[in-house]
């Protein structure tokens, strides 16, 4: 059974930084897509940044240049360094993973992912 556990959320002022972590377990395939998604109240879940097993990364335009994804395959962990945070970044952040269907260009579409963590709240005040 695949389990994803996020941590690292919190409250910061605009311009501040946070680092999210996601610990994965139970995934048995070598190829995967994995990434961070977020959902604000009243809005649909949106892709923030995703990475595949080969290291190909895709960022949403709204976070490019401010957020950085990284992974530690030995620890089965995924990280999200968030800098220059804005109030509009406020949301529940989720880690997601699934088996990759194609090579390169991992999708930001949440519907492509079947395994999800419970989420961690990020709140950015102005």
mmCIF file of C-alpha atoms in Angstrom, residues 12-122:
data_model
loop_
_atom_site.group_PDB
_atom_site.id
_atom_site.type_symbol
_atom_site.label_atom_id
_atom_site.label_comp_id
_atom_site.label_asym_id
_atom_site.label_seq_id
_atom_site.Cartn_x
_atom_site.Cartn_y
_atom_site.Cartn_z
ATOM 1 C CA UNK A 12 4.724 32.817 7.341
ATOM 2 C CA UNK A 13 4.636 36.423 6.242
ATOM 3 C CA UNK A 14 4.816 37.395 2.603
ATOM 4 C CA UNK A 15 8.364 37.131 1.320
ATOM 5 C CA UNK A 16 9.201 34.320 3.698
ATOM 6 C CA UNK A 17 10.199 30.720 3.030
ATOM 7 C CA UNK A 18 9.027 27.236 3.915
ATOM 8 C CA UNK A 19 10.289 23.771 3.079
ATOM 9 C CA UNK A 20 7.838 20.922 2.656
ATOM 10 C CA UNK A 21 8.767 17.254 2.845
ATOM 11 C CA UNK A 22 6.993 14.142 1.630
ATOM 12 C CA UNK A 23 7.980 10.679 2.782
ATOM 13 C CA UNK A 24 6.827 7.884 0.487
ATOM 14 C CA UNK A 25 6.538 4.195 1.210
ATOM 15 C CA UNK A 26 5.035 1.094 -0.373
ATOM 16 C CA UNK A 27 5.611 2.099 -4.010
ATOM 17 C CA UNK A 28 7.127 -0.743 -5.973
ATOM 18 C CA UNK A 29 7.536 0.553 -9.549
ATOM 19 C CA UNK A 30 10.829 2.077 -10.703
ATOM 20 C CA UNK A 31 9.170 4.630 -12.999
ATOM 21 C CA UNK A 32 6.988 7.327 -11.508
ATOM 22 C CA UNK A 33 5.640 10.807 -11.546
ATOM 23 C CA UNK A 34 5.678 12.602 -8.214
ATOM 24 C CA UNK A 35 4.927 16.123 -7.211
ATOM 25 C CA UNK A 36 3.249 18.839 -5.240
ATOM 26 C CA UNK A 37 -0.283 20.074 -5.678
ATOM 27 C CA UNK A 38 -2.286 22.644 -3.770
ATOM 28 C CA UNK A 39 -5.890 23.502 -3.121
ATOM 29 C CA UNK A 40 -7.194 26.766 -1.750
ATOM 30 C CA UNK A 41 -10.709 27.035 -0.280
ATOM 31 C CA UNK A 42 -13.302 27.168 -3.036
ATOM 32 C CA UNK A 43 -10.774 26.389 -5.753
ATOM 33 C CA UNK A 44 -9.808 23.282 -7.672
ATOM 34 C CA UNK A 45 -6.679 21.364 -6.863
ATOM 35 C CA UNK A 46 -3.823 22.580 -9.046
ATOM 36 C CA UNK A 47 -0.407 21.252 -9.908
ATOM 37 C CA UNK A 48 2.508 23.209 -8.466
ATOM 38 C CA UNK A 49 5.539 21.221 -9.598
ATOM 39 C CA UNK A 50 6.157 17.631 -10.599
ATOM 40 C CA UNK A 51 9.184 15.454 -11.221
ATOM 41 C CA UNK A 52 9.574 12.065 -12.818
ATOM 42 C CA UNK A 53 11.900 9.187 -12.013
ATOM 43 C CA UNK A 54 14.446 10.434 -14.565
ATOM 44 C CA UNK A 55 14.550 13.864 -12.942
ATOM 45 C CA UNK A 56 12.516 15.760 -15.520
ATOM 46 C CA UNK A 57 10.784 18.689 -13.774
ATOM 47 C CA UNK A 58 7.767 20.746 -14.699
ATOM 48 C CA UNK A 59 6.728 23.878 -12.807
ATOM 49 C CA UNK A 60 3.495 25.794 -12.857
ATOM 50 C CA UNK A 61 4.064 29.285 -14.223
ATOM 51 C CA UNK A 62 2.854 30.856 -10.975
ATOM 52 C CA UNK A 63 5.704 29.369 -8.927
ATOM 53 C CA UNK A 64 8.561 29.143 -11.405
ATOM 54 C CA UNK A 65 11.632 30.921 -10.059
ATOM 55 C CA UNK A 66 10.314 30.874 -6.484
ATOM 56 C CA UNK A 67 9.769 27.178 -5.716
ATOM 57 C CA UNK A 68 12.268 24.348 -6.108
ATOM 58 C CA UNK A 69 11.492 20.648 -6.081
ATOM 59 C CA UNK A 70 14.046 18.023 -5.139
ATOM 60 C CA UNK A 71 14.071 14.360 -4.303
ATOM 61 C CA UNK A 72 16.186 11.937 -2.340
ATOM 62 C CA UNK A 73 15.650 8.538 -3.910
ATOM 63 C CA UNK A 74 17.592 6.751 -1.164
ATOM 64 C CA UNK A 75 15.139 8.123 1.393
ATOM 65 C CA UNK A 76 12.071 7.878 -0.882
ATOM 66 C CA UNK A 77 11.466 11.520 -0.107
ATOM 67 C CA UNK A 78 10.376 14.581 -2.001
ATOM 68 C CA UNK A 79 10.923 18.173 -0.999
ATOM 69 C CA UNK A 80 9.569 21.577 -1.947
ATOM 70 C CA UNK A 81 11.562 24.690 -1.106
ATOM 71 C CA UNK A 82 9.256 27.673 -1.293
ATOM 72 C CA UNK A 83 10.815 31.131 -1.344
ATOM 73 C CA UNK A 84 9.352 34.602 -1.824
ATOM 74 C CA UNK A 85 5.992 33.344 -0.672
ATOM 75 C CA UNK A 86 2.893 35.357 -1.542
ATOM 76 C CA UNK A 87 -0.555 35.436 0.084
ATOM 77 C CA UNK A 88 -1.936 33.730 -3.030
ATOM 78 C CA UNK A 89 0.279 30.714 -2.226
ATOM 79 C CA UNK A 90 -1.953 30.031 0.779
ATOM 80 C CA UNK A 91 -3.448 26.563 0.366
ATOM 81 C CA UNK A 92 -3.373 22.969 1.510
ATOM 82 C CA UNK A 93 -0.368 21.377 -0.145
ATOM 83 C CA UNK A 94 -0.480 17.734 -1.156
ATOM 84 C CA UNK A 95 2.149 15.281 -2.256
ATOM 85 C CA UNK A 96 1.103 12.876 -5.004
ATOM 86 C CA UNK A 97 2.657 9.961 -6.866
ATOM 87 C CA UNK A 98 1.772 7.511 -9.584
ATOM 88 C CA UNK A 99 3.283 5.258 -12.179
ATOM 89 C CA UNK A 100 4.528 7.171 -15.175
ATOM 90 C CA UNK A 101 2.877 6.417 -18.498
ATOM 91 C CA UNK A 102 5.331 8.251 -20.742
ATOM 92 C CA UNK A 103 8.925 9.414 -20.487
ATOM 93 C CA UNK A 104 9.640 13.060 -19.759
ATOM 94 C CA UNK A 105 7.245 15.980 -19.296
ATOM 95 C CA UNK A 106 5.380 14.750 -16.195
ATOM 96 C CA UNK A 107 1.807 16.050 -16.016
ATOM 97 C CA UNK A 108 0.576 18.793 -13.689
ATOM 98 C CA UNK A 109 -2.943 17.399 -14.013
ATOM 99 C CA UNK A 110 -4.058 16.114 -10.606
ATOM 100 C CA UNK A 111 -6.339 13.579 -12.289
ATOM 101 C CA UNK A 112 -3.257 11.669 -13.448
ATOM 102 C CA UNK A 113 -2.284 10.801 -9.871
ATOM 103 C CA UNK A 114 -3.924 8.144 -7.727
ATOM 104 C CA UNK A 115 -1.783 8.226 -4.595
ATOM 105 C CA UNK A 116 -2.096 11.212 -2.302
ATOM 106 C CA UNK A 117 -0.913 12.355 1.092
ATOM 107 C CA UNK A 118 -3.151 13.938 3.713
ATOM 108 C CA UNK A 119 -1.855 17.438 3.021
ATOM 109 C CA UNK A 120 -0.085 20.145 4.972
ATOM 110 C CA UNK A 121 -1.396 23.687 5.356
ATOM 111 C CA UNK A 122 0.599 26.680 4.156
#
